[in-house]
Short mmCIF file of C-alpha atoms in Angstrom, two decimals:
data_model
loop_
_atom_site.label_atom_id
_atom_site.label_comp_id
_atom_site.label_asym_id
_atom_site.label_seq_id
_atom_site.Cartn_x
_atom_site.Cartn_y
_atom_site.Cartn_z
CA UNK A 90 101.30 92.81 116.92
CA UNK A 91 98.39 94.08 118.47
CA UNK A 92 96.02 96.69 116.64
CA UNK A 93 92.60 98.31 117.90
CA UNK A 94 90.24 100.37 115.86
CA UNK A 95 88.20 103.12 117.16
CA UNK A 96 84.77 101.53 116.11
CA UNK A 97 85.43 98.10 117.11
CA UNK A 98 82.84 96.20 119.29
CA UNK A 99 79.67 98.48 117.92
CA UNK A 100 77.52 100.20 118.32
CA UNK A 101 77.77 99.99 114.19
CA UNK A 102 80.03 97.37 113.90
CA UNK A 103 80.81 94.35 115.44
CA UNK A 104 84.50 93.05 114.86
CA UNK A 105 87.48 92.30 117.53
CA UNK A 106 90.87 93.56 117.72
CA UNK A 107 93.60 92.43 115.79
CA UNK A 108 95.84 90.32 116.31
CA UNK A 109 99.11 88.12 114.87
CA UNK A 110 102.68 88.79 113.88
CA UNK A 111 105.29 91.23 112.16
CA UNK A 112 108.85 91.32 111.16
CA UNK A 113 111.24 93.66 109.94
CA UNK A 114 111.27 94.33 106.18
CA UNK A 115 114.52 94.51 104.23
CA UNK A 116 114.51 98.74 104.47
CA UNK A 117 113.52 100.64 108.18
CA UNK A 118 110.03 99.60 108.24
CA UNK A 119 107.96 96.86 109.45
CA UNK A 120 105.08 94.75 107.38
CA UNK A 121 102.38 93.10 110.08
CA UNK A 122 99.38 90.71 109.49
CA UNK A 123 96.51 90.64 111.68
CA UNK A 124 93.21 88.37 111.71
CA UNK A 125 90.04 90.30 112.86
CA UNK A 126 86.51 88.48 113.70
CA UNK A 127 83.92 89.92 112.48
CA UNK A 128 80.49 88.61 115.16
CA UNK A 129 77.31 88.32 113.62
CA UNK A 130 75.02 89.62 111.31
CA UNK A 131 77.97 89.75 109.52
CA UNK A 132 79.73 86.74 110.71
CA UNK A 133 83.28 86.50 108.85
CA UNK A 134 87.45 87.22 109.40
CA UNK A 135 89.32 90.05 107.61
CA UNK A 136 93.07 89.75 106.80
CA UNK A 137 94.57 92.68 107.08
CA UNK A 138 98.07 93.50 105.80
CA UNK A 139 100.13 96.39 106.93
CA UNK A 140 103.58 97.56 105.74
CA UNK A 141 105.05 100.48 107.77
CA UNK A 142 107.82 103.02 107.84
CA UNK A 143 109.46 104.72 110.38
CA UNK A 144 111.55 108.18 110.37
CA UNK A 145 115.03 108.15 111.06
CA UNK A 146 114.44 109.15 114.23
CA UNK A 147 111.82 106.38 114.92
CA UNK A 148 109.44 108.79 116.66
CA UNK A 149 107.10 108.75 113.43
CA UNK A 150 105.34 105.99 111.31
CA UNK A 151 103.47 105.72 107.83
CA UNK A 152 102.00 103.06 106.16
CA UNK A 153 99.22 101.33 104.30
CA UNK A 154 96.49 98.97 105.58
CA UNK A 155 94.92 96.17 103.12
CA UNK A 156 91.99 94.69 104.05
CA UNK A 157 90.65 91.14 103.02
CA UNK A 158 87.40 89.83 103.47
CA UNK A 159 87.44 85.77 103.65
CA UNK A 160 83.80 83.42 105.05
CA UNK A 161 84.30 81.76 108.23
CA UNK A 162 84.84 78.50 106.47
CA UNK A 163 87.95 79.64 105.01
CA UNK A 164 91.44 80.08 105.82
CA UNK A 165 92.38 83.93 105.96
CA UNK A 166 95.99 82.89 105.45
CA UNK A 167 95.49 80.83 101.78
CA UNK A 168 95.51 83.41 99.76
CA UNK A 169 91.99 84.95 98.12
CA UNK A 170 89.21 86.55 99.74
CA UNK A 171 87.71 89.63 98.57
CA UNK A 172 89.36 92.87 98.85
CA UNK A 173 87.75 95.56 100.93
CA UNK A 174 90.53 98.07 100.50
CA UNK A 175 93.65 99.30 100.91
CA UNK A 176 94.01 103.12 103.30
CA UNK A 177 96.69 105.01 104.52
CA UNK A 178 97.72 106.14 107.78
CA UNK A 179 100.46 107.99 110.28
CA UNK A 180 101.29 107.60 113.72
CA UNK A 181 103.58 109.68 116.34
CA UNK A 182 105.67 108.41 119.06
CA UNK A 183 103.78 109.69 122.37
CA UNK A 184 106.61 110.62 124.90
CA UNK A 185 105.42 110.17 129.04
#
């Protein structure tokens, strides 16, 4: 799984892509997890958790994002962290 973020990379903030795994869930949907670095002044990796749904036609997608904060020195996959939020979003199928 492979996610990238409009503001990523500055000029306000300074974080990578994301990326790491998903499988299938038990319904018509996905859930991911992705691991994002975060460079300094800020200096730490965020955990983010996705679950997502797609239309019967599989030409749209919804889901929720939930974003973890964790310090360098710990491991984003433990369990923890702080919670920065969780947000919504939709996506379209784009056709060539």
């Amino acid at each position: 799984m492979s996610v990238v973020a409009a503001d990523q990379g500055g000029p306000t903030f300074f974080f990578t892509s994301q990326l790491c795994s998903w499988k299938p869930d038990e319904k018509v949907g996905v859930i991911g997890r992705t691991l994002d670095f975060d460079y300094p002044p800020n200096a730490d990796v965020v955990r983010i958790d996705y679950t997502i749904t797609f239309d019967p036609d599989h030409d749209r997608a919804t889901g929720t994002e939930t974003l973890t904060s964790f310090p360098l020195q710990k491991n984003p996959l433990d369990g923890g962290g702080t919670l920065l939020g969780t947000f919504t979003f939709t996506g379209e199928l784009v056709k060539p």
